[in-house]
């Protein structure tokens, strides 16, 4: 559709908004325009109104050129250059409504040289890669990062995570987003993601379950030389060339995942089945409309919330201070421990190549949430040390004294395409999650719908939550398995790691696992939270339904705490002395699904 020499609102611009000519087939144009109009009304902009578009025209233009405007995620719907040029000309000629209006030249939108944009990097599901594509990625790890060398870029960039990674705070997801993008800039290739969030990933034997074969193969064929080499996704050097166990030079993973002959078939199946609880946790997290507790310019963790002391039941409980990133970090930690033991220690985790594909998918889930909550608020100025750059051109500067010079949360809490990358579709569909916004929590009044509550839920349908308060950083990693045991039950706690069936959703007493991901040794003491710590919550609704529990039921909370590194059980008299290890049952309304 050719633009007129002098576009006006009535002769051209309104059609760009209401029936965009580049949409195919033509029958969809009015439908797409209608969706845009309704979407932008949420931001107090009416694209069908001359007055509204006139008022926000310059802002609209720059959003359209950046392709970050919340009109669409479909790249085929992005405005073509011809339409953008016509819109800019309309603005610069005085925003005329009709042909009878005079042309009033201006430079409201200067004509700037168009930069040559680098093509988007597309992070693809690792299960969709061809053998050649996978081997190209492996070769990058070998040739560029030199993962088998002790003195290498690999050791350096992994130590950046060991010393600088941020957890238990609002910067958790943005910091890791920058770190993954930084590695991609080094190898000039997108990192393929491992979709642990696939719907059937908790089904033993399904292609999406367990660790992808790409990380288990012993060798690969180098795409340039043709030689057979050790697979760098399996044989990358661990931290300082020694695994967490002090024996292997390579990262060690749970044998039930890494060795198809380890244990029994039932044990391997139970290991996979455990992740069903993690999937539910992620699904719960995606339903929350608030990203995080504000971190503030100087850094206040989302977890700096009033502890439940004593826990109390009101219309907001258990959502007070619990947000998307806090709920999501919980299953994030669980998967780290599930893969372990190297992945279960923050000082060692980045040295396992699966970490990078794991966090590429963590970032994809963050992007799913971000797209569904375009009005989310962030502590935009908070610095993500030691990274410098605006999100695209990232580098590391350990000596920079100016906090404003670092990459910030605001730089990266944006559409990933603005940052230079996008995500390909997963090979297998994701586990279910909320696709519509859940109303924000009230500020204490009981006549508003509480955050996450299933509409129509009765007060008598309250479910148990296991609340852990005052959680802070620990040196070692611990798993906390939680069980609900009604009075008179014949339930007997197993302490054998061989009895894997007790730690799956098939056990009606088993609430789930909370992983306390150890920070390990570090040269940077600022990465851990201070003060009263954070609050985390396990949802006991499934157990309550299976056991017939109601608020007021006589039920006991049983916990099994284990040191992940050596597998030893921590005596109850010991872990009860530690902050954040002892849970408490609190009844509240069910989460939305």
Coordinates of C-alpha atoms in Angstrom, one line a residue:
X1 CA 0.0 0.0 0.0
X2 CA 1.8 3.1 -1.2
X3 CA 1.8 6.1 1.1
X4 CA 0.5 9.4 -0.1
X5 CA 3.0 12.2 -0.6
X6 CA 1.6 14.0 2.4
X7 CA -0.1 11.6 4.8
X8 CA -2.9 12.7 7.1
X9 CA -4.8 11.0 9.8
X10 CA -7.8 10.4 7.7
X11 CA -6.1 9.5 4.4
X12 CA -3.5 7.0 5.7
X13 CA -2.4 7.0 9.4
X14 CA -5.7 5.7 10.8
X15 CA -5.5 2.8 8.4
X16 CA -2.0 1.9 9.7
X17 CA -3.5 1.6 13.2
X18 CA -6.8 -0.1 12.4
X19 CA -6.2 -2.2 9.3
X20 CA -2.4 -2.6 8.9
X21 CA -1.8 -3.4 5.2
X22 CA 1.2 -5.7 5.8
X23 CA -0.9 -8.3 7.7
X24 CA -1.6 -11.4 5.7
X25 CA -4.2 -12.7 4.8
X26 CA -6.1 -9.4 4.3
X27 CA -9.1 -10.8 6.2
X28 CA -7.0 -10.7 9.4
X29 CA -6.1 -7.0 9.2
X30 CA -9.1 -5.5 11.0
X31 CA -8.9 -8.2 13.6
X32 CA -5.2 -7.5 14.3
X33 CA -5.9 -3.8 14.4
X34 CA -8.7 -4.3 16.9
X35 CA -6.4 -6.3 19.2
X36 CA -3.8 -3.5 19.0
X37 CA -6.4 -0.9 19.9
X38 CA -7.7 -2.8 22.9
X39 CA -4.2 -3.7 24.1
X40 CA -3.0 -0.1 24.1
X41 CA -6.1 1.1 25.9
X42 CA -4.5 -0.6 29.0
X43 CA -1.8 2.1 28.6
X44 CA -4.3 5.0 28.2
X45 CA -3.5 5.2 24.4
X46 CA -6.4 4.9 22.0
X47 CA -5.0 4.0 18.6
X48 CA -8.4 4.6 17.0
X49 CA -8.5 8.2 18.2
X50 CA -6.8 11.0 16.4
X51 CA -6.5 13.1 19.5
X52 CA -4.9 10.3 21.5
X53 CA -2.4 9.3 18.8
X54 CA -1.5 12.9 18.2
X55 CA -0.7 13.4 21.9
X56 CA 1.6 10.3 22.1
X57 CA 2.8 10.3 18.4
X58 CA 6.5 10.8 19.1
X59 CA 6.5 8.1 21.9
X60 CA 4.6 5.7 19.7
X61 CA 7.1 6.2 16.9
X62 CA 10.1 5.4 19.0
X63 CA 8.4 2.4 20.5
X64 CA 7.5 1.1 17.1
X65 CA 11.1 1.5 15.8
X66 CA 12.5 -0.3 18.8
X67 CA 9.9 -3.0 18.3
X68 CA 9.3 -3.1 22.0
X69 CA 5.8 -1.6 21.9
X70 CA 3.3 -4.0 23.6
X71 CA 1.3 -4.5 20.4
X72 CA 2.4 -7.9 19.5
X73 CA 5.0 -10.6 19.9
X74 CA 4.6 -11.7 16.3
X75 CA 7.5 -10.4 14.2
X76 CA 5.3 -10.6 11.1
X77 CA 3.2 -7.8 12.6
X78 CA 6.1 -5.4 13.2
X79 CA 5.7 -2.2 11.3
X80 CA 7.6 -2.2 8.0
X81 CA 10.0 0.7 7.2
X82 CA 7.6 2.2 4.7
X83 CA 4.9 2.6 7.4
X84 CA 7.4 4.0 9.9
X85 CA 8.6 6.5 7.3
X86 CA 5.0 7.7 6.6
X87 CA 4.2 8.0 10.3
X88 CA 7.4 10.1 10.9
X89 CA 6.5 12.3 7.9
X90 CA 3.0 12.8 9.3
X91 CA 4.4 13.9 12.6
X92 CA 7.0 16.2 11.0
X93 CA 4.3 17.8 8.8
X94 CA 2.3 18.9 11.8
X95 CA 0.1 15.8 12.6
X96 CA -2.6 16.8 10.1
X97 CA -6.0 15.3 10.6
X98 CA -7.3 16.0 7.0
X99 CA -6.0 17.3 3.7
X100 CA -7.4 20.7 4.4
X101 CA -5.1 21.2 7.4
X102 CA -2.0 23.2 6.6
X103 CA 1.5 21.6 6.6
X104 CA 3.5 22.9 9.5
X105 CA 7.1 21.5 9.0
X106 CA 9.0 20.4 12.1
X107 CA 11.8 18.1 13.2
X108 CA 9.9 16.5 16.0
X109 CA 11.4 13.2 14.8
X110 CA 14.8 13.9 13.3
X111 CA 15.8 11.7 10.3
X112 CA 18.8 9.8 11.6
X113 CA 21.0 7.4 9.8
X114 CA 19.6 3.9 10.2
X115 CA 22.1 1.7 12.0
X116 CA 22.7 -1.7 10.5
X117 CA 21.2 -4.0 13.1
X118 CA 22.8 -7.3 13.8
X119 CA 20.4 -10.2 13.2
X120 CA 18.7 -11.6 16.3
X121 CA 20.3 -14.6 17.9
X122 CA 17.6 -17.3 18.2
X123 CA 18.0 -19.5 21.2
X124 CA 16.6 -22.9 20.2
X125 CA 15.5 -25.9 22.2
X126 CA 18.5 -28.1 22.3
X127 CA 16.2 -31.1 21.3
X128 CA 15.5 -29.3 18.0
X129 CA 19.1 -28.9 16.9
X130 CA 20.5 -31.1 14.1
X131 CA 23.7 -33.0 14.8
X132 CA 25.7 -30.4 12.9
X133 CA 24.1 -27.5 14.7
X134 CA 24.8 -29.2 18.1
X135 CA 28.4 -29.9 17.1
X136 CA 28.9 -26.3 16.0
X137 CA 27.9 -25.2 19.6
X138 CA 30.2 -27.9 21.1
X139 CA 33.1 -26.7 18.9
X140 CA 32.6 -23.1 20.2
X141 CA 33.0 -24.4 23.7
X142 CA 36.1 -26.2 22.7
X143 CA 37.8 -23.7 20.4
X144 CA 36.7 -20.3 21.9
X145 CA 36.2 -21.0 25.6
X146 CA 38.7 -23.9 25.7
X147 CA 36.7 -25.7 28.3
X148 CA 39.3 -28.4 28.8
X149 CA 42.1 -25.9 29.7
X150 CA 42.8 -24.8 33.2
X151 CA 43.9 -21.3 32.2
X152 CA 41.1 -20.4 29.8
X153 CA 38.1 -18.1 29.2
X154 CA 35.9 -20.9 30.5
X155 CA 37.4 -20.8 34.0
X156 CA 37.3 -17.0 34.1
X157 CA 33.6 -16.6 33.0
X158 CA 32.5 -19.4 35.3
X159 CA 34.3 -17.8 38.2
X160 CA 32.4 -14.6 37.5
X161 CA 29.3 -16.5 38.5
X162 CA 31.0 -18.0 41.5
X163 CA 32.0 -14.6 42.8
X164 CA 29.3 -12.3 41.6
X165 CA 26.0 -14.1 41.1
X166 CA 23.0 -12.6 42.9
X167 CA 20.4 -14.7 44.6
X168 CA 17.5 -14.2 47.0
X169 CA 16.9 -10.7 45.5
X170 CA 15.2 -8.8 42.7
X171 CA 18.4 -8.9 40.6
X172 CA 18.5 -12.7 40.5
X173 CA 16.9 -13.1 37.0
X174 CA 18.3 -9.9 35.4
X175 CA 21.8 -10.7 36.5
X176 CA 21.7 -14.2 35.1
X177 CA 20.1 -12.9 31.9
X178 CA 23.2 -10.6 31.4
X179 CA 25.6 -13.4 32.2
X180 CA 24.2 -15.8 29.6
X181 CA 24.1 -13.0 27.0
X182 CA 27.7 -12.2 27.8
X183 CA 28.8 -15.8 27.1
X184 CA 26.9 -15.7 23.8
X185 CA 28.8 -12.6 22.8
X186 CA 32.1 -14.4 23.5
X187 CA 31.2 -17.4 21.3
X188 CA 29.1 -15.5 18.8
X189 CA 26.4 -18.1 18.9
X190 CA 23.1 -18.4 20.8
X191 CA 23.1 -20.9 23.7
X192 CA 20.5 -23.7 23.1
X193 CA 18.1 -23.9 26.0
X194 CA 17.2 -27.1 27.8
X195 CA 13.4 -27.1 28.3
X196 CA 13.0 -28.7 31.8
X197 CA 9.5 -27.0 31.8
X198 CA 8.1 -29.4 29.1
X199 CA 4.7 -30.8 30.1
X200 CA 5.9 -34.4 30.0
X201 CA 9.4 -33.9 31.4
X202 CA 8.3 -35.6 34.7
X203 CA 7.3 -38.8 32.7
X204 CA 10.1 -41.3 32.7
X205 CA 11.1 -42.4 29.2
X206 CA 9.6 -39.3 27.5
X207 CA 12.2 -37.6 25.2
X208 CA 11.9 -34.4 27.3
X209 CA 12.6 -36.1 30.6
X210 CA 15.9 -36.3 32.4
X211 CA 19.1 -34.7 31.1
X212 CA 19.3 -34.3 27.3
X213 CA 21.5 -36.8 25.5
X214 CA 23.6 -33.9 24.2
X215 CA 25.1 -33.6 27.7
X216 CA 25.7 -37.4 28.0
X217 CA 27.4 -38.3 24.8
X218 CA 31.1 -39.2 25.2
X219 CA 32.3 -37.7 21.9
X220 CA 31.3 -35.5 19.0
X221 CA 32.6 -34.8 15.5
X222 CA 34.2 -31.4 15.1
X223 CA 32.4 -29.7 12.3
X224 CA 35.5 -28.2 10.8
X225 CA 38.3 -30.7 11.3
X226 CA 36.1 -33.8 11.2
X227 CA 38.0 -35.3 14.2
X228 CA 36.4 -37.1 17.1
X229 CA 36.8 -35.2 20.3
X230 CA 35.6 -35.6 23.9
X231 CA 32.2 -34.0 24.3
X232 CA 32.7 -30.6 26.0
X233 CA 29.1 -30.7 27.3
X234 CA 30.2 -33.6 29.4
X235 CA 34.0 -33.1 29.8
X236 CA 34.5 -29.5 30.6
X237 CA 36.9 -28.8 33.5
X238 CA 35.3 -28.2 36.8
X239 CA 36.4 -25.3 39.0
X240 CA 40.2 -25.2 39.2
X241 CA 40.1 -28.6 37.5
X242 CA 38.5 -30.4 40.4
X243 CA 34.9 -31.3 41.0
X244 CA 33.0 -30.6 44.2
X245 CA 33.8 -34.2 45.3
X246 CA 37.5 -33.5 45.1
X247 CA 38.1 -36.5 42.8
X248 CA 36.8 -35.9 39.3
X249 CA 38.3 -33.2 37.0
X250 CA 34.9 -32.8 35.5
X251 CA 31.5 -31.7 37.0
X252 CA 29.7 -34.6 38.6
X253 CA 26.0 -35.2 38.1
X254 CA 23.5 -37.4 39.9
X255 CA 24.2 -40.9 38.6
X256 CA 20.5 -41.6 38.3
X257 CA 20.4 -38.9 35.6
X258 CA 23.9 -39.3 34.1
X259 CA 24.2 -43.1 33.9
X260 CA 21.4 -45.2 32.3
X261 CA 22.6 -48.2 34.2
X262 CA 22.7 -46.6 37.7
X263 CA 20.2 -47.8 40.3
X264 CA 17.1 -49.6 39.3
X265 CA 14.5 -48.6 36.7
X266 CA 12.1 -47.6 39.5
X267 CA 14.7 -45.4 41.1
X268 CA 15.5 -43.7 37.8
X269 CA 11.8 -43.2 37.2
X270 CA 11.2 -41.8 40.7
X271 CA 14.1 -39.4 40.2
X272 CA 12.3 -38.0 37.1
X273 CA 8.9 -38.1 38.7
X274 CA 10.1 -35.8 41.5
X275 CA 10.2 -32.9 39.0
X276 CA 6.4 -32.9 38.7
X277 CA 6.5 -30.9 42.0
X278 CA 9.0 -28.5 40.5
X279 CA 6.8 -28.0 37.4
X280 CA 3.9 -27.1 39.7
X281 CA 6.0 -24.6 41.5
X282 CA 7.0 -22.8 38.3
X283 CA 3.3 -22.8 37.2
X284 CA 2.3 -21.2 40.5
X285 CA 5.0 -18.6 40.1
X286 CA 4.0 -17.6 36.6
X287 CA 0.5 -16.7 37.9
X288 CA 1.8 -13.9 40.1
X289 CA 1.5 -10.4 38.6
X290 CA 4.2 -8.7 40.8
X291 CA 7.8 -9.3 39.7
X292 CA 9.6 -8.7 43.0
X293 CA 9.9 -6.8 46.2
X294 CA 11.6 -3.5 45.1
X295 CA 15.3 -3.8 45.4
X296 CA 16.0 0.0 45.6
X297 CA 18.9 1.9 44.1
X298 CA 21.3 0.6 46.7
X299 CA 20.0 -2.9 46.8
X300 CA 17.3 -4.3 49.1
X301 CA 16.5 -7.9 48.4
X302 CA 12.9 -8.8 47.6
X303 CA 13.3 -11.0 50.6
X304 CA 13.7 -8.1 53.0
X305 CA 10.1 -8.5 54.0
X306 CA 8.5 -8.8 57.4
X307 CA 8.9 -12.3 58.6
X308 CA 5.8 -14.2 59.7
X309 CA 6.4 -13.8 63.4
X310 CA 4.1 -15.3 64.3
X311 CA 2.5 -16.3 61.0
X312 CA -1.0 -15.0 60.7
X313 CA -3.9 -15.7 58.4
X314 CA -5.5 -12.8 56.6
X315 CA -6.8 -12.1 53.1
X316 CA -3.3 -11.7 51.7
X317 CA -1.6 -14.7 53.2
X318 CA 0.6 -16.3 52.0
X319 CA 1.3 -13.8 49.3
X320 CA 2.6 -10.9 51.4
X321 CA 6.0 -10.3 50.0
X322 CA 5.9 -13.4 47.8
X323 CA 6.3 -12.6 44.1
X324 CA 7.1 -14.1 40.8
X325 CA 10.9 -14.1 41.1
X326 CA 10.9 -15.4 44.7
X327 CA 8.5 -18.2 43.9
X328 CA 10.4 -19.0 40.7
X329 CA 13.8 -19.1 42.4
X330 CA 12.6 -21.9 44.6
X331 CA 12.1 -24.5 41.8
X332 CA 15.2 -23.0 40.2
X333 CA 17.2 -24.0 43.2
X334 CA 15.4 -27.4 43.3
X335 CA 16.6 -28.3 39.8
X336 CA 20.1 -27.3 40.6
X337 CA 20.1 -29.7 43.5
X338 CA 18.3 -32.4 41.4
X339 CA 21.1 -32.4 38.9
X340 CA 23.9 -32.0 41.5
X341 CA 26.2 -32.3 43.2
X342 CA 28.3 -29.7 41.3
X343 CA 25.2 -27.9 40.1
X344 CA 24.0 -27.7 43.7
X345 CA 26.9 -25.5 44.8
X346 CA 27.0 -21.9 43.5
X347 CA 30.8 -22.0 43.6
X348 CA 30.9 -24.9 41.2
X349 CA 27.6 -24.8 39.3
X350 CA 28.6 -22.6 36.2
X351 CA 31.4 -25.1 35.4
X352 CA 28.9 -27.7 34.4
X353 CA 28.0 -26.9 30.8
X354 CA 24.4 -27.9 31.5
X355 CA 24.2 -24.7 33.6
X356 CA 24.2 -22.5 30.6
X357 CA 21.4 -24.3 28.7
X358 CA 19.5 -24.5 32.0
X359 CA 19.7 -20.8 32.6
X360 CA 18.9 -20.0 28.9
X361 CA 15.6 -21.7 29.7
X362 CA 15.2 -19.9 33.1
X363 CA 15.6 -16.7 31.0
X364 CA 12.9 -18.0 28.6
X365 CA 10.5 -18.5 31.4
X366 CA 11.3 -15.0 32.7
X367 CA 10.5 -13.7 29.2
X368 CA 7.2 -15.6 29.2
X369 CA 6.3 -13.9 32.5
X370 CA 7.6 -10.5 31.4
X371 CA 5.5 -10.5 28.2
X372 CA 2.4 -11.3 30.2
X373 CA 3.1 -8.4 32.6
X374 CA 4.2 -5.5 30.5
X375 CA 3.3 -3.0 33.2
X376 CA 5.6 -4.7 35.8
X377 CA 7.7 -2.5 38.0
X378 CA 11.5 -3.0 38.5
X379 CA 14.3 -1.2 40.4
X380 CA 15.6 0.0 37.1
X381 CA 18.8 1.7 38.3
X382 CA 20.1 -1.2 40.3
X383 CA 23.6 -2.2 39.0
X384 CA 24.3 -5.7 37.9
X385 CA 28.0 -5.8 38.7
X386 CA 30.5 -6.6 37.1
X387 CA 28.8 -6.1 33.8
X388 CA 29.0 -2.9 31.8
X389 CA 26.9 -2.0 28.8
X390 CA 23.3 -1.4 27.9
X391 CA 22.3 -5.0 27.5
X392 CA 23.6 -5.6 23.9
X393 CA 27.3 -4.6 24.1
X394 CA 28.2 -6.2 27.4
X395 CA 31.7 -6.4 28.9
X396 CA 33.1 -7.1 32.3
X397 CA 34.9 -4.4 34.4
X398 CA 36.0 -5.5 37.8
X399 CA 37.6 -2.1 38.6
X400 CA 34.7 0.3 37.7
X401 CA 34.0 2.4 40.8
X402 CA 30.9 4.2 39.4
X403 CA 27.7 2.2 40.1
X404 CA 25.8 4.1 37.4
X405 CA 28.2 2.8 34.8
X406 CA 27.2 -0.9 35.2
X407 CA 24.5 -2.7 33.3
X408 CA 21.2 -2.1 35.3
X409 CA 18.1 -4.1 35.9
X410 CA 16.3 -1.5 33.7
X411 CA 18.7 -2.2 30.8
X412 CA 17.7 -5.9 30.6
X413 CA 14.1 -6.1 32.0
X414 CA 12.9 -5.5 28.5
X415 CA 11.8 -7.5 25.4
X416 CA 14.7 -9.9 24.7
X417 CA 14.6 -8.8 21.0
X418 CA 15.7 -5.3 22.1
X419 CA 18.7 -7.1 23.7
X420 CA 19.5 -8.9 20.5
X421 CA 18.0 -12.4 20.9
X422 CA 14.7 -14.3 20.8
X423 CA 13.6 -17.9 21.6
X424 CA 12.6 -20.6 19.2
X425 CA 9.6 -22.7 20.0
X426 CA 10.1 -25.7 22.3
X427 CA 10.0 -29.1 20.7
X428 CA 7.5 -30.3 23.3
X429 CA 4.8 -28.0 24.8
X430 CA 5.4 -26.3 28.1
X431 CA 3.6 -27.3 31.3
X432 CA 0.5 -25.4 31.9
X433 CA 0.5 -21.9 33.4
X434 CA -1.8 -19.0 33.9
X435 CA -2.4 -17.1 30.6
X436 CA -4.4 -14.2 32.1
X437 CA -3.5 -11.8 34.8
X438 CA -4.6 -12.5 38.3
X439 CA -5.8 -9.3 40.1
X440 CA -3.3 -7.6 42.4
X441 CA -3.6 -8.3 46.1
X442 CA -5.5 -5.9 48.2
X443 CA -3.7 -3.9 50.8
X444 CA -5.5 -5.6 53.7
X445 CA -9.1 -5.2 52.9
X446 CA -11.0 -8.4 52.7
X447 CA -13.6 -7.4 50.1
X448 CA -11.0 -7.5 47.2
X449 CA -10.0 -10.7 45.5
X450 CA -6.7 -11.8 47.1
X451 CA -3.8 -12.4 44.9
X452 CA -3.6 -15.9 43.4
X453 CA -7.0 -17.0 44.9
X454 CA -9.1 -19.2 42.7
X455 CA -12.3 -17.2 41.9
X456 CA -15.2 -18.6 43.9
X457 CA -13.0 -20.4 46.4
X458 CA -14.7 -20.9 49.8
X459 CA -12.9 -19.8 53.0
X460 CA -13.4 -23.4 54.2
X461 CA -11.3 -24.6 51.3
X462 CA -8.1 -23.3 52.9
X463 CA -5.0 -25.3 52.3
X464 CA -1.7 -25.8 54.2
X465 CA 1.4 -23.8 53.3
X466 CA 4.8 -24.7 54.8
X467 CA 6.5 -21.4 55.6
X468 CA 10.2 -21.0 56.1
X469 CA 11.3 -17.7 57.5
X470 CA 14.7 -16.0 57.9
X471 CA 16.3 -17.8 55.0
X472 CA 19.8 -16.6 54.2
X473 CA 23.0 -17.7 52.5
X474 CA 24.7 -20.9 53.6
X475 CA 28.2 -22.2 52.7
X476 CA 27.0 -25.7 51.9
X477 CA 23.9 -26.9 50.0
X478 CA 21.1 -28.7 51.8
X479 CA 17.9 -30.4 50.7
X480 CA 14.9 -30.1 53.0
X481 CA 12.2 -32.7 52.2
X482 CA 8.9 -31.9 53.8
X483 CA 6.1 -34.3 54.8
X484 CA 2.6 -33.9 56.4
X485 CA 1.7 -36.7 58.8
X486 CA -1.9 -36.7 60.3
X487 CA -2.5 -37.9 63.8
X488 CA -2.8 -41.7 63.8
X489 CA -1.1 -42.2 60.5
X490 CA 1.2 -45.2 60.0
X491 CA 3.6 -43.1 57.9
X492 CA 7.3 -43.9 58.6
X493 CA 10.0 -41.5 57.5
X494 CA 12.6 -43.1 55.3
X495 CA 16.2 -42.0 55.6
X496 CA 17.6 -44.2 52.8
X497 CA 18.5 -42.5 49.5
X498 CA 17.7 -45.7 47.8
X499 CA 14.0 -45.4 48.7
X500 CA 13.3 -42.8 46.0
X501 CA 9.6 -43.5 45.9
X502 CA 9.0 -41.5 49.1
X503 CA 10.1 -38.3 47.4
X504 CA 7.6 -38.2 44.5
X505 CA 4.0 -37.0 44.1
X506 CA 2.9 -40.6 44.5
X507 CA 3.5 -40.3 48.2
X508 CA 0.4 -38.4 49.6
X509 CA 2.5 -37.3 52.6
X510 CA 5.2 -35.7 50.6
X511 CA 4.8 -31.9 50.2
X512 CA 8.0 -31.4 48.3
X513 CA 11.6 -30.3 48.5
X514 CA 13.2 -26.9 49.3
X515 CA 16.8 -26.7 48.2
X516 CA 19.1 -24.4 50.1
X517 CA 21.6 -23.7 47.4
X518 CA 25.0 -23.1 49.0
X519 CA 27.0 -20.1 48.0
X520 CA 30.3 -21.9 48.5
X521 CA 33.6 -20.0 48.8
X522 CA 33.8 -16.6 47.1
X523 CA 36.0 -13.5 47.0
X524 CA 32.9 -11.3 46.9
X525 CA 31.0 -11.0 50.2
X526 CA 28.3 -8.6 48.7
X527 CA 26.4 -11.2 46.8
X528 CA 24.6 -12.6 49.9
X529 CA 21.6 -10.9 51.5
X530 CA 21.9 -9.4 55.0
X531 CA 19.4 -8.7 57.7
X532 CA 16.4 -10.9 58.5
X533 CA 16.6 -13.0 55.4
X534 CA 13.8 -14.2 53.1
X535 CA 10.6 -16.1 53.3
X536 CA 9.8 -19.2 51.1
X537 CA 6.6 -21.2 50.9
X538 CA 5.8 -24.8 49.9
X539 CA 2.2 -25.5 48.7
X540 CA 0.6 -28.4 50.6
X541 CA -2.7 -28.4 48.7
X542 CA -2.1 -31.7 47.0
X543 CA -1.3 -33.5 50.3
X544 CA -4.3 -31.9 52.0
X545 CA -6.6 -33.3 49.3
X546 CA -5.0 -36.7 49.3
X547 CA -5.1 -37.0 53.1
X548 CA -8.4 -35.3 53.7
X549 CA -6.9 -32.5 55.7
X550 CA -8.8 -29.4 56.7
X551 CA -7.9 -26.4 58.7
X552 CA -7.8 -27.5 62.3
X553 CA -6.7 -31.0 61.5
X554 CA -4.2 -32.6 63.9
X555 CA -1.2 -32.9 61.6
X556 CA 2.5 -33.0 62.2
X557 CA 5.2 -31.5 60.0
X558 CA 8.1 -33.9 59.4
X559 CA 11.4 -32.7 57.7
X560 CA 14.4 -34.6 56.5
X561 CA 17.5 -32.4 56.0
X562 CA 20.4 -33.7 54.0
X563 CA 23.8 -32.3 53.1
X564 CA 23.9 -32.5 49.3
X565 CA 27.7 -32.8 49.0
X566 CA 28.1 -36.0 51.1
X567 CA 24.5 -37.2 51.3
X568 CA 24.6 -37.3 55.1
X569 CA 21.4 -36.6 57.1
X570 CA 21.6 -33.6 59.4
X571 CA 20.4 -34.3 62.9
X572 CA 17.2 -32.5 63.8
X573 CA 18.8 -31.1 66.9
X574 CA 21.3 -29.4 64.6
X575 CA 19.2 -28.0 61.8
X576 CA 16.7 -26.6 64.3
X577 CA 19.4 -24.2 65.4
X578 CA 19.8 -22.8 61.9
X579 CA 17.8 -19.9 60.6
X580 CA 15.4 -20.7 57.8
X581 CA 15.5 -24.5 58.2
X582 CA 12.4 -25.2 60.3
X583 CA 9.1 -24.9 58.5
X584 CA 5.7 -24.0 60.0
X585 CA 2.2 -25.0 58.8
X586 CA 0.0 -22.0 58.0
X587 CA -3.4 -22.3 56.4
X588 CA -4.5 -20.0 53.6
X589 CA -6.4 -19.6 50.4
X590 CA -5.4 -21.7 47.4
X591 CA -3.1 -20.3 44.7
X592 CA -4.5 -19.6 41.3
X593 CA -3.7 -22.0 38.5

